[in-house]
Coordinates of C-alpha atoms and ligand atoms in Angstrom, one line a residue:
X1 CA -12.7 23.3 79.7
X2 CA -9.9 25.0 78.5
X3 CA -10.2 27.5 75.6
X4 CA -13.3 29.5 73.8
X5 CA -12.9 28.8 70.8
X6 CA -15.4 27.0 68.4
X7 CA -14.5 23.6 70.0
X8 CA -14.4 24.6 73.5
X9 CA -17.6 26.4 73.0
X10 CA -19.7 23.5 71.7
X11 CA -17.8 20.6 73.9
X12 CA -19.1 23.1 76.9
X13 CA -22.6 23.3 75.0
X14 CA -22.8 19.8 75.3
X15 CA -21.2 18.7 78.6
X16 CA -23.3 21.8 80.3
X17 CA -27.2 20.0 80.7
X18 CA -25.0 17.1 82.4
X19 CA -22.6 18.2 84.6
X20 CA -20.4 21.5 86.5
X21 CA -18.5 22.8 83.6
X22 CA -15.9 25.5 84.3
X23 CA -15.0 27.3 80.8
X24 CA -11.7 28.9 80.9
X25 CA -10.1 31.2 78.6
X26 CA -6.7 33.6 78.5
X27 CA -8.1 36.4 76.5
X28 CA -11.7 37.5 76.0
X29 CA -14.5 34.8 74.8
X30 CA -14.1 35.1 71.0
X31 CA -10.0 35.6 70.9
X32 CA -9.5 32.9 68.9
X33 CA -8.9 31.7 65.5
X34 CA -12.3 30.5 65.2
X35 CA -13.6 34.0 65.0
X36 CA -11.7 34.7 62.1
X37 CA -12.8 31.4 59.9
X38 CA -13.9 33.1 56.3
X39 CA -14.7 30.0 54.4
X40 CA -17.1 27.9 56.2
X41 CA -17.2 23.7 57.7
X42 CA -17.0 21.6 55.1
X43 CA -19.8 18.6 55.0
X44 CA -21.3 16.4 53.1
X45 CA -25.0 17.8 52.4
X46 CA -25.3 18.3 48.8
X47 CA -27.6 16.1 46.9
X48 CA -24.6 15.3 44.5
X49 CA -22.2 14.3 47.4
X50 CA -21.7 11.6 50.2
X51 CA -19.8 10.7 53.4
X52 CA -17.7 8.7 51.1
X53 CA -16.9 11.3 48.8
X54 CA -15.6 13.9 51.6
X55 CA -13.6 10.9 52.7
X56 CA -11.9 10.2 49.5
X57 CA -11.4 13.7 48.8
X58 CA -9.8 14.2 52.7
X59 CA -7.4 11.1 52.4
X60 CA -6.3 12.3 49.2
X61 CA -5.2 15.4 50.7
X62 CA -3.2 13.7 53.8
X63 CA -0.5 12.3 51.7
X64 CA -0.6 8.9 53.4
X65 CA -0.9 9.9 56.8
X66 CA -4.6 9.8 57.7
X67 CA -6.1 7.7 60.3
X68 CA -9.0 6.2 58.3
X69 CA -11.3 5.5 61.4
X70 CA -11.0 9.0 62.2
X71 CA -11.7 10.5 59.2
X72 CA -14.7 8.2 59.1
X73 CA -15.8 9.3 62.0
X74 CA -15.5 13.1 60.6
X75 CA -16.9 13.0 57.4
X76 CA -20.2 10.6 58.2
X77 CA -20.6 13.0 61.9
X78 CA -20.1 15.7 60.5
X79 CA -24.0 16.6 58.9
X80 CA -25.3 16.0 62.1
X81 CA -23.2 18.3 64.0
X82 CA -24.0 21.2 61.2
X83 CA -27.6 20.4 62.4
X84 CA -27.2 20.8 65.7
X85 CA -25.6 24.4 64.9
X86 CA -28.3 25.4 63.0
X87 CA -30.6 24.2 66.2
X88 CA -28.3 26.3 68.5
X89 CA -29.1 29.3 66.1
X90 CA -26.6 29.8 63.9
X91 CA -27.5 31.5 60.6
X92 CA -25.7 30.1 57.8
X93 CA -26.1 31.6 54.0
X94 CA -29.0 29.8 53.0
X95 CA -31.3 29.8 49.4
X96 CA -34.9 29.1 49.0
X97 CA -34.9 27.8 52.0
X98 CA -31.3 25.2 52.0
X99 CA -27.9 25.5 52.7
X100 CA -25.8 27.3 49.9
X101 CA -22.7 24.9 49.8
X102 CA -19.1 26.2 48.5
X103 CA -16.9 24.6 46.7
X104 CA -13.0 24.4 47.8
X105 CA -10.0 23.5 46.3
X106 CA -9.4 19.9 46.7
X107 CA -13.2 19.3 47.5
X108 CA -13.9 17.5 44.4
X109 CA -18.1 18.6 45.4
X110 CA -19.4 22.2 46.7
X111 CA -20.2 21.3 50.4
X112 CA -18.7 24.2 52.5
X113 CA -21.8 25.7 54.4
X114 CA -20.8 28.9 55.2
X115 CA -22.3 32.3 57.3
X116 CA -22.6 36.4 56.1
X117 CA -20.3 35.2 53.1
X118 CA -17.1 35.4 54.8
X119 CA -18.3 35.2 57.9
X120 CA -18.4 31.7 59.2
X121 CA -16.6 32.0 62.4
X122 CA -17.6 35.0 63.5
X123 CA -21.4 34.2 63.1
X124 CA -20.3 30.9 64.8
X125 CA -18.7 32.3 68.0
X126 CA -21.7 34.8 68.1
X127 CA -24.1 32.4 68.6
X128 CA -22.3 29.9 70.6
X129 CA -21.5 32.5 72.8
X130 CA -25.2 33.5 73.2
X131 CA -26.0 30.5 74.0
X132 CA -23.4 30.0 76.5
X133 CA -24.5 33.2 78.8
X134 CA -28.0 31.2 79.2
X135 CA -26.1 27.8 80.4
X136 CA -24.7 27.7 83.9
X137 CA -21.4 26.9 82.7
X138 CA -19.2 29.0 84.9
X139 CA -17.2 31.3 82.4
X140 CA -13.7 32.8 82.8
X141 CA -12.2 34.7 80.7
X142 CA -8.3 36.2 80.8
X143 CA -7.8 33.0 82.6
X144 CA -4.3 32.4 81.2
X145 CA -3.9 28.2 82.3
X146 CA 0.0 27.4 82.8
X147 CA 0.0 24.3 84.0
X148 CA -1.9 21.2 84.4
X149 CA -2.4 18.8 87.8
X150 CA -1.9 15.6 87.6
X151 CA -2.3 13.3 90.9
X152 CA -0.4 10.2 92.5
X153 CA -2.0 7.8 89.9
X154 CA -1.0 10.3 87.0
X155 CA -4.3 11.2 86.3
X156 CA -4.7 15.0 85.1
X157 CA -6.9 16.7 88.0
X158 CA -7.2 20.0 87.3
X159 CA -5.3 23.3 86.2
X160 CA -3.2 26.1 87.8
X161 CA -4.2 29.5 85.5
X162 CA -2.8 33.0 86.1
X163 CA -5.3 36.0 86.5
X164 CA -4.5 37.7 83.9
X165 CA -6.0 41.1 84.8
X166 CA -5.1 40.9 89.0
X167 CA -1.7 39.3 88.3
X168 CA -2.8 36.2 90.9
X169 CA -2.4 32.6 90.8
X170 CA -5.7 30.1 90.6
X171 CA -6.0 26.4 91.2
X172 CA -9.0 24.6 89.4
X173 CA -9.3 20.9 90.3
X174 CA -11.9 18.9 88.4
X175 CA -12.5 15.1 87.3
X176 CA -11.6 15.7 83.9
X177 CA -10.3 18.2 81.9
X178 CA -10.6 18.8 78.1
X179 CA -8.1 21.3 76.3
X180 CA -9.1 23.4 73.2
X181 CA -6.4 25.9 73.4
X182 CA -6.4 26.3 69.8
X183 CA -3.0 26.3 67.0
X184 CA 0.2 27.3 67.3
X185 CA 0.9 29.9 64.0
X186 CA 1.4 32.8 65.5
X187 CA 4.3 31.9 66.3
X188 CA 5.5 32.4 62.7
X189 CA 6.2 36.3 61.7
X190 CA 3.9 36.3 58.9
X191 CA 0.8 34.5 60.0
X192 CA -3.0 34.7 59.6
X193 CA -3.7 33.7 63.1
X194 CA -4.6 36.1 66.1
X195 CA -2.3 36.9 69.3
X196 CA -3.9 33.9 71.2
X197 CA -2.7 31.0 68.9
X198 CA 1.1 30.4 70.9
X199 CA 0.6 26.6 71.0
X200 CA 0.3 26.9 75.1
X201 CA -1.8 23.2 74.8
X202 CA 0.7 21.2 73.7
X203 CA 3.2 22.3 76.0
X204 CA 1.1 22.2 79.0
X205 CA 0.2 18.6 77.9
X206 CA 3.7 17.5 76.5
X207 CA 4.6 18.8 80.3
X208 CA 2.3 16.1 82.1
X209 CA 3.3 13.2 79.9
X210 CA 0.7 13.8 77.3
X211 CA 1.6 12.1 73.9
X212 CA 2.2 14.7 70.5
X213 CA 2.4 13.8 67.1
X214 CA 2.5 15.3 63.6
X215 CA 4.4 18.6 64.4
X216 CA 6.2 18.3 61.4
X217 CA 3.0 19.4 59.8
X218 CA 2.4 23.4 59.4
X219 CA 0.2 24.3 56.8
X220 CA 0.8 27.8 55.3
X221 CA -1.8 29.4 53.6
X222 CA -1.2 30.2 50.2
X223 CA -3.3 33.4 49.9
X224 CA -2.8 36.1 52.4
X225 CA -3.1 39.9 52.3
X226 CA 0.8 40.8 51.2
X227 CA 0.7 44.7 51.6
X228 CA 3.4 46.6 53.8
X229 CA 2.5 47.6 57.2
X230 CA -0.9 45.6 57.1
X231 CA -2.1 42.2 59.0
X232 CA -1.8 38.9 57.4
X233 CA -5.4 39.1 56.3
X234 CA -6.4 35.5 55.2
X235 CA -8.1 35.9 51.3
X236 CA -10.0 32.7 51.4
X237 CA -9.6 29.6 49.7
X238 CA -13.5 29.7 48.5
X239 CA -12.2 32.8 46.6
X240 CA -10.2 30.7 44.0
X241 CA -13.3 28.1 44.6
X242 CA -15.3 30.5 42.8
X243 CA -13.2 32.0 39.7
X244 CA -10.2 34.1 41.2
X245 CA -6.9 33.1 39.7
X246 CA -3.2 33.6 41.0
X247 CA -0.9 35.6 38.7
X248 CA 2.5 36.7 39.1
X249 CA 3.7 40.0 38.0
X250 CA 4.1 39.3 34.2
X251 CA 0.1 38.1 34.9
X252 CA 0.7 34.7 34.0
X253 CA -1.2 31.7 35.7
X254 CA 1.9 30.1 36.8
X255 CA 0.4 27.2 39.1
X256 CA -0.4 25.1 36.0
X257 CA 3.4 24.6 35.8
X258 CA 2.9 22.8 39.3
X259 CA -0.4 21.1 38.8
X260 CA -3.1 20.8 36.3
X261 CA -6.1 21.8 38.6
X262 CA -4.2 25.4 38.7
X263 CA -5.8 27.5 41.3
X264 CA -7.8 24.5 43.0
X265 CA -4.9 22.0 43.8
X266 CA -3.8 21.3 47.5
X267 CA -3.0 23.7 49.5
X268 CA 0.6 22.5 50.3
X269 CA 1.1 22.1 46.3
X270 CA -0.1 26.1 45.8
X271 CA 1.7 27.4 49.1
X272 CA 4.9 25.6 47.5
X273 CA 4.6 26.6 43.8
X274 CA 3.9 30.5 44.9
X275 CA 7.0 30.2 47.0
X276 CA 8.8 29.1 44.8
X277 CA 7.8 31.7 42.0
X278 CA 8.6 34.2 45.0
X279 CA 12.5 32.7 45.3
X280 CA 12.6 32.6 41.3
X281 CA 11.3 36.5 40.6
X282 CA 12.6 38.0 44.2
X283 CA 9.6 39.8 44.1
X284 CA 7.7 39.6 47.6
X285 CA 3.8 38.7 46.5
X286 CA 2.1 37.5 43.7
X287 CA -1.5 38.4 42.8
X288 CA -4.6 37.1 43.0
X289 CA -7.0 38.4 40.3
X290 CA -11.0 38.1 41.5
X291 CA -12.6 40.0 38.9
X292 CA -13.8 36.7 37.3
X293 CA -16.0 36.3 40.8
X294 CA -19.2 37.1 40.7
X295 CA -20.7 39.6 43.6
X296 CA -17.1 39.4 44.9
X297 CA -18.3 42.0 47.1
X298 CA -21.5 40.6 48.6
X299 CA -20.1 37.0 48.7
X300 CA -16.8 38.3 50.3
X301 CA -18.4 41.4 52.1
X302 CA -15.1 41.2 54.9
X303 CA -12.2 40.5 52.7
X304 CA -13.3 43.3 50.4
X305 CA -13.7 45.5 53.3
X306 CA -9.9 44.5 54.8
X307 CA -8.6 45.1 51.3
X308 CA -10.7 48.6 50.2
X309 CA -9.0 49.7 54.2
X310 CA -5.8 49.2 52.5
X311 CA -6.5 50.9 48.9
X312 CA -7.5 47.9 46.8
X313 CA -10.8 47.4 45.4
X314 CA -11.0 43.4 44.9
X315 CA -13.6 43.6 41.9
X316 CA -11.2 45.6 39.9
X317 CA -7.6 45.1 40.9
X318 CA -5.3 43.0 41.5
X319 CA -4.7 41.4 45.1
X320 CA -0.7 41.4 46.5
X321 CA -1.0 37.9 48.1
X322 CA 2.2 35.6 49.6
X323 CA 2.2 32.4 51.9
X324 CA 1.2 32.7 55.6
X325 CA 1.9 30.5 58.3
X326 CA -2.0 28.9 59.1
X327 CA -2.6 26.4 60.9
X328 CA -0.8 23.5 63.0
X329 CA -1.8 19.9 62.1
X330 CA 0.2 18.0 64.7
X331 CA -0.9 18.3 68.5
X332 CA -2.0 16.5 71.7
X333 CA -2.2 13.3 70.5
X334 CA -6.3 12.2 70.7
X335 CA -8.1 8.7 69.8
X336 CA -11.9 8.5 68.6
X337 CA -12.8 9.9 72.2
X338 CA -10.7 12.8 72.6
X339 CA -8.7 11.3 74.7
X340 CA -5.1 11.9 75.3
X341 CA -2.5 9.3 76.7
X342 CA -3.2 11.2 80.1
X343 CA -6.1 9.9 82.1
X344 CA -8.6 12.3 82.7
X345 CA -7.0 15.0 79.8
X346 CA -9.1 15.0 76.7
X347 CA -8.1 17.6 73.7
X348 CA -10.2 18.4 70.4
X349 CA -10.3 21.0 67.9
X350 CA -6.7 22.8 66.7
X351 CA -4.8 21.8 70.1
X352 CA -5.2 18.0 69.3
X353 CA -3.5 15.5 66.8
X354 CA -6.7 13.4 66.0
X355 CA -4.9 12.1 62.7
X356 CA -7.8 13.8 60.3
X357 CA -5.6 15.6 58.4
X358 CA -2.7 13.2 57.9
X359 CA 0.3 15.5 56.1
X360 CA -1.6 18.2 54.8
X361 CA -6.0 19.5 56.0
X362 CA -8.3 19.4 53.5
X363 CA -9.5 23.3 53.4
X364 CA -12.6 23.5 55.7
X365 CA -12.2 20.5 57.9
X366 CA -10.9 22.0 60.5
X367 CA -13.9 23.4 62.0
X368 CA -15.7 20.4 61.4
X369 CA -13.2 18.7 63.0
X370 CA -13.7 20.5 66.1
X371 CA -17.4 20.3 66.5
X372 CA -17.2 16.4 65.4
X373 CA -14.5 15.3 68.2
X374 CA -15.5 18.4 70.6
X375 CA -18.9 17.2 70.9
X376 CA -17.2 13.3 71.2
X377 CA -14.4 14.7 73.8
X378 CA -17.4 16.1 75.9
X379 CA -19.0 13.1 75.9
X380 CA -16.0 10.7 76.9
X381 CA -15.2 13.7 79.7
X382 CA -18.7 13.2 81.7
X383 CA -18.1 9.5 82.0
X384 CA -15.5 11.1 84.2
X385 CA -17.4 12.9 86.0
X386 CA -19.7 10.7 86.4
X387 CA -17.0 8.2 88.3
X388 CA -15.6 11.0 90.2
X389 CA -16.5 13.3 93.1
X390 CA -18.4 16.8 91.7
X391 CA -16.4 18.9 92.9
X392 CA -14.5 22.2 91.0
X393 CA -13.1 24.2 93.3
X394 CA -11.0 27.5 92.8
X395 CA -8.3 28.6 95.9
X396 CA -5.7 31.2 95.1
X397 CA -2.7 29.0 95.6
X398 CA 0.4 31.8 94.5
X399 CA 0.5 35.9 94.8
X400 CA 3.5 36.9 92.3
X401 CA 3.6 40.2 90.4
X402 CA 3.0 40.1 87.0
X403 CA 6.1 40.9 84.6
X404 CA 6.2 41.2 81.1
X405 CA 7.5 38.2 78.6
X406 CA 11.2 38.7 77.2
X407 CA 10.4 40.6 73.9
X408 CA 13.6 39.8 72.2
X409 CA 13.8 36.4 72.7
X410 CA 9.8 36.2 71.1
X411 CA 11.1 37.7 68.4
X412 CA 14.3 35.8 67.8
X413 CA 12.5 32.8 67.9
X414 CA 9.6 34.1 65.9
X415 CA 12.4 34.6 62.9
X416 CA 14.5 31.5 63.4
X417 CA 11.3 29.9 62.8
X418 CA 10.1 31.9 59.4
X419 CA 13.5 31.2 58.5
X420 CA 14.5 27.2 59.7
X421 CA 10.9 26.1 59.9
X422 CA 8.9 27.9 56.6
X423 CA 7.8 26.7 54.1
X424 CA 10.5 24.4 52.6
X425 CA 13.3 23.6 55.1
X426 CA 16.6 21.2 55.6
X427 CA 18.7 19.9 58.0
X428 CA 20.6 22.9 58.8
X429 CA 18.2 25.4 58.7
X430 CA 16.1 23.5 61.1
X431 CA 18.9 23.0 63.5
X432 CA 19.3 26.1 63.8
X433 CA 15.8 27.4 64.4
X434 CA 15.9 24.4 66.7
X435 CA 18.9 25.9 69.0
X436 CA 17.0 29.3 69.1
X437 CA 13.7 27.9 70.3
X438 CA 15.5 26.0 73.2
X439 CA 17.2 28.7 74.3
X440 CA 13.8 31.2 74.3
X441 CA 12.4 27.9 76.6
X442 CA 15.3 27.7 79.2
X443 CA 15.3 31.7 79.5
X444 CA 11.7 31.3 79.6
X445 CA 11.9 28.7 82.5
X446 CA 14.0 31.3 84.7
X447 CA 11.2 33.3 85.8
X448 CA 7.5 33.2 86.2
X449 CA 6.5 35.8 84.0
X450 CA 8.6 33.7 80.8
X451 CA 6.4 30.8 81.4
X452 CA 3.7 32.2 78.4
X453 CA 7.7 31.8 76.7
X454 CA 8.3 28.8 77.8
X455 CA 5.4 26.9 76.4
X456 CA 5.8 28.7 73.3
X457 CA 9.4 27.6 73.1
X458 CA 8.5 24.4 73.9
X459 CA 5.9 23.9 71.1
X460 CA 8.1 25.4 68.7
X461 CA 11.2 22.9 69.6
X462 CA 8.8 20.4 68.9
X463 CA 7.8 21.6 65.3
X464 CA 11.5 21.8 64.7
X465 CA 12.7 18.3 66.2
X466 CA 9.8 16.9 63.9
X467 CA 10.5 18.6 61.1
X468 CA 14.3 17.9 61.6
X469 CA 13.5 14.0 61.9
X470 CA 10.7 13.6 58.9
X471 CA 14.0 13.0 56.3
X472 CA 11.2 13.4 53.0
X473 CA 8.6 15.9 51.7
X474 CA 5.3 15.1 52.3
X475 CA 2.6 17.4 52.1
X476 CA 2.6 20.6 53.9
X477 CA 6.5 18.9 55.7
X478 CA 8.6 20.2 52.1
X479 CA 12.4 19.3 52.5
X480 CA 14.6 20.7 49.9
X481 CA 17.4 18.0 51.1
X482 CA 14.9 14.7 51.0
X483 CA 12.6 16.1 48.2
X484 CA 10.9 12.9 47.6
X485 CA 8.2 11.0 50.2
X486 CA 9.5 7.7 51.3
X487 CA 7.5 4.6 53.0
X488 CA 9.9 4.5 55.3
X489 CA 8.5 7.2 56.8
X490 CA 4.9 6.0 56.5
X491 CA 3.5 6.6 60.0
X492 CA 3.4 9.5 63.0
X493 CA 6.3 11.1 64.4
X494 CA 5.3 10.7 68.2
X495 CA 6.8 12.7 70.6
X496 CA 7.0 12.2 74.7
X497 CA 8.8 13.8 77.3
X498 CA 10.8 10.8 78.8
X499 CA 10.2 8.3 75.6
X500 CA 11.7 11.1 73.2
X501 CA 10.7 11.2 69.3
X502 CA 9.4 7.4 67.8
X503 CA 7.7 6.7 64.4
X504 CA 4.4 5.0 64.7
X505 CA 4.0 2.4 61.7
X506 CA 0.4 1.7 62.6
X507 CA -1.7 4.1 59.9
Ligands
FAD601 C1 -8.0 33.6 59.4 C2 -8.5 32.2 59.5 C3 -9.4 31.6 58.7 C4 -9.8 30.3 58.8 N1 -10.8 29.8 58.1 C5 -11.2 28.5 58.3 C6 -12.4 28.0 57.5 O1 -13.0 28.7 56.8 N2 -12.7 26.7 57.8 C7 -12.1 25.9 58.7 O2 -12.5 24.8 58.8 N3 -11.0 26.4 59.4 C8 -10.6 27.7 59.2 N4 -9.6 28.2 59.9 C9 -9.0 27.3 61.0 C10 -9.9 27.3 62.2 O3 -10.5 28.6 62.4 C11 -9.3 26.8 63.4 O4 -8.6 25.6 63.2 C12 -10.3 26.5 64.5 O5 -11.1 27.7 64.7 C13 -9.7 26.1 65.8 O6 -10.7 26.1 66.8 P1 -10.3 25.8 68.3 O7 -11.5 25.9 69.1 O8 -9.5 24.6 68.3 O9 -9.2 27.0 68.7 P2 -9.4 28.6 68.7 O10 -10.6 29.1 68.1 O11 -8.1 29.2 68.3 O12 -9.6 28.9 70.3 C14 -8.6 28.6 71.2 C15 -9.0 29.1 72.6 O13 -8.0 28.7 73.5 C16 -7.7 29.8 74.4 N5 -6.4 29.5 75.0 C17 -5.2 29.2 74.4 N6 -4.2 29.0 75.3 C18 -4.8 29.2 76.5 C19 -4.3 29.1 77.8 N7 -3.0 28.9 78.1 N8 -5.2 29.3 78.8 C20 -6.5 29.6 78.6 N9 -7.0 29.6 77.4 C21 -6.2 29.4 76.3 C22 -7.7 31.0 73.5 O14 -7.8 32.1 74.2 C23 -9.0 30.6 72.6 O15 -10.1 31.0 73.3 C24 -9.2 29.5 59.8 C25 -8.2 30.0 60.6 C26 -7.8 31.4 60.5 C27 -6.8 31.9 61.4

């Protein structure tokens, strides 16, 4: 198991009665963006809702481009795996007793469950963890994997991972192995993501042969913390869900120009519109406006802690707000199983490409996407286990000294992207962000401590080829040279090592 976040956690929760699970991780346990998840998992458990419902309201938001067996294995899994969270002790907000469910934008019902009211992942990854220490799942953390095995029949067999605090090489072989390295948006400049999320799992799988798809698609948040000198603090979605309202300087409510639900359209169609207000005014932020929020304080007790840090009391002023890069839809390629077009390499949560989402995630899913095909990847991985010897063993296979990544070419990259690769791109600009990101990969390449570079290079070509090859604007993929969606393009961009990029009608 590769990765500690909210889908490595539970695929490890379940794989652990069953078999000898090895957990690895490059930072601490929680380091990843599931620890920071405000909102909550978005399922279908109101008396006024239904699997079909959440699956109407999920295809809708994937412009086209959702898998409809996957999504149907999402929406009508999904309650069950909320169950099983509350059995492994996870407190969600609850009411006399039930589940208080949100409501989104673009959920057209309130079914986001959600924990100490903005506090979803990090009551999450606390009680996963808790559970973990009682498991004999062997844990590793500042494990930092950089490379996957593969044998003579091309089947993945293990890892190679970097001690991140002795500077030594490890080998980990193993019958299967399951990735849930997380999302790639850090790599942006202006992101709500944490250090962790450089897209390493797509690279190491893209190395080995895996299939990728869909990295055209980067969602960018419309709603984080604009103020100078502070983090990208993510202002939740649930926020608008429950009265705030986006103004720009003159305080007009200028997403009605864009769409008539206002504040609870799509996220691509309110990250777009506030960009484009942004361009129009050259001012840097808009404002979100919660006063109309009841409790905003209890119900959003760590957004109106992050904001009151930075001088601005959310039940009474005005909240500087601009896009942020979020979240990665495309990835490792994954069927119903988890598994990848590598034998024996399975990927779930943000790491894989499960075709949920389609062009653009429905806010919320995410995490339920993680438990739903963690808990499935697990299950597919012990079959291998099952068929092959037990045996995980760890040998120290390389003694190099640790060096530090090449800082400039992080942050050249890091801007050609924000720049080529935003929010709405063309031809040109994504040409050029392309040319950067190779270059960061081949001076990456040249020595061992560039290979965290590499892989980020190499997951960030891949956004750019994508995006360079979608020629339309669909969902969260906005080109200002193809503005319009076209069926030619009615499919997944699939990407592969030796095969190169090819569209995949099937969907
Ligand atoms: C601020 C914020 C708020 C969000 N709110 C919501 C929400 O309310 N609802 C929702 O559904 N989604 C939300 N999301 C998205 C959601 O949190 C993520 O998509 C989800 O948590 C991804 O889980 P994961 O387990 O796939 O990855 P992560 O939680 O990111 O975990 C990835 C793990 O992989 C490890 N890793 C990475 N590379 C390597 C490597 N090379 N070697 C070893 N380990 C590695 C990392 O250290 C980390 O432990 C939010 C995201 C952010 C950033």
């Amino acid at each position: 198991m590769v990765g500690s976040g909210i889908a490595g956690l539970c695929a490890a929760l379940d794989a652990a009665p069953r078999a000898r699970v090895a957990l690895l991780t490059k930072g601490s346990l929680d380091d990843g963006c599931s620890r920071w998840a405000q909102g909550g998992i978005a399922a279908a458990l109101g008396d006024d809702d239904s699997s079909e419902q959440h699956y109407q309201d999920t295809v809708a938001a994937g412009r086209g481009l959702c898998h409809p067996e996957a999504v149907r294995v999402l929406v009508e899994e999904g309650p069950a795996r909320i169950r099983q969270l509350v059995d492994w002790g996870v407190g969600f907000d609850t009411q006399d007793g039930r589940l208080l469910l949100a409501r989104e934008a673009a959920h057209s019902r309130a079914r986001v469950v959600h924990a100490r009211g903005d506090g979803t992942g990090l009551e999450v990854e606390t009680a996963l963890i808790a559970r973990l220490r009682k498991t004999d799942v062997t844990v590793v953390e500042h494990a930092h994997v950089d490379r996957l095995l593969v044998d003579a029949m091309g089947r993945c067999a293990g890892v190679d991972w970097w001690d991140v605090a002795r500077g030594v090489e490890h080998r980990f072989t193993a019958p299967a192995v399951l990735l849930a390295t997380g999302g790639a948006a850090r790599l942006w400049p202006n992101s709500t993501n944490p250090a962790s999320a450089t897209g390493d799992g797509v690279a190491l799988a893209f190395a080995v042969g895996a299939e990728v798809a869909g990295m055209e698609f980067v969602q960018f948040h419309p709603t984080a913390l604009a103020v100078e000198g502070a983090p990208r603090f993510l202002i939740s979605e649930a926020m608008r869900g429950e009265g705030a309202v986006v103004v720009n300087a003159s305080g007009r409510r200028f997403l009605f120009d864009a769409d008539s639900r206002g504040e609870l359209a799509g996220r691509d169609v309110v990250s777009r519109a506030i960009w484009d207000e942004l361009r129009d005014s050259g001012s840097s932020q808009v404002y979100l406006d919660c006063s109309r929020v009841d409790s905003v304080s209890t119900r959003f007790p760590a957004i109106h802690r992050m904001c009151a840090e930075h001088g601005i009391d959310i039940a009474r002023e005005l909240v500087p707000i601009a896009p942020a890069a979020h979240y990665v839809i495309g990835g490792v390629r994954s069927d119903l199983c988890g598994a990848t077009s590598v034998a024996g390499l399975y990927a779930c949560g943000e790491v894989a490409s499960s075709g949920v989402h389609g062009a653009n995630r429905l806010a919320s899913n995410s995490l339920l996407e993680s438990l739903v095909f963690g808990h499935r990847a697990a299950v597919s991985a012990l079959h291998d286990t099952a068929e092959a010897p037990r045996t995980t063993v760890a040998e120290p296979v390389l003694d190099v000294a640790a060096g530090t990544d090449d800082a400039d070419a992080w942050q050249r990259m890091s801007a050609a992207l924000w720049e080529g690769a935003g929010i709405v791109r063309s031809a040109s600009g994504l040409q050029q962000a392309l040319d950067v990101c190779r270059e960061a990969a081949v001076a990456g390449a040249a020595t061992r401590s560039g290979r965290r570079l590499e892989a980020a290079a190499t997951t960030a070509s891949l956004v750019c080829e994508a995006a360079l090859r979608r020629e339309e604007t669909r969902g969260c993929h906005i080109r200002s040279d193809h503005p319009r969606s076209s069926d030619e393009w009615h499919g997944d961009l699939v990407m592969h090592s030796h095969r190169g990029a090819q569209l995949d009608h099937h969907i």
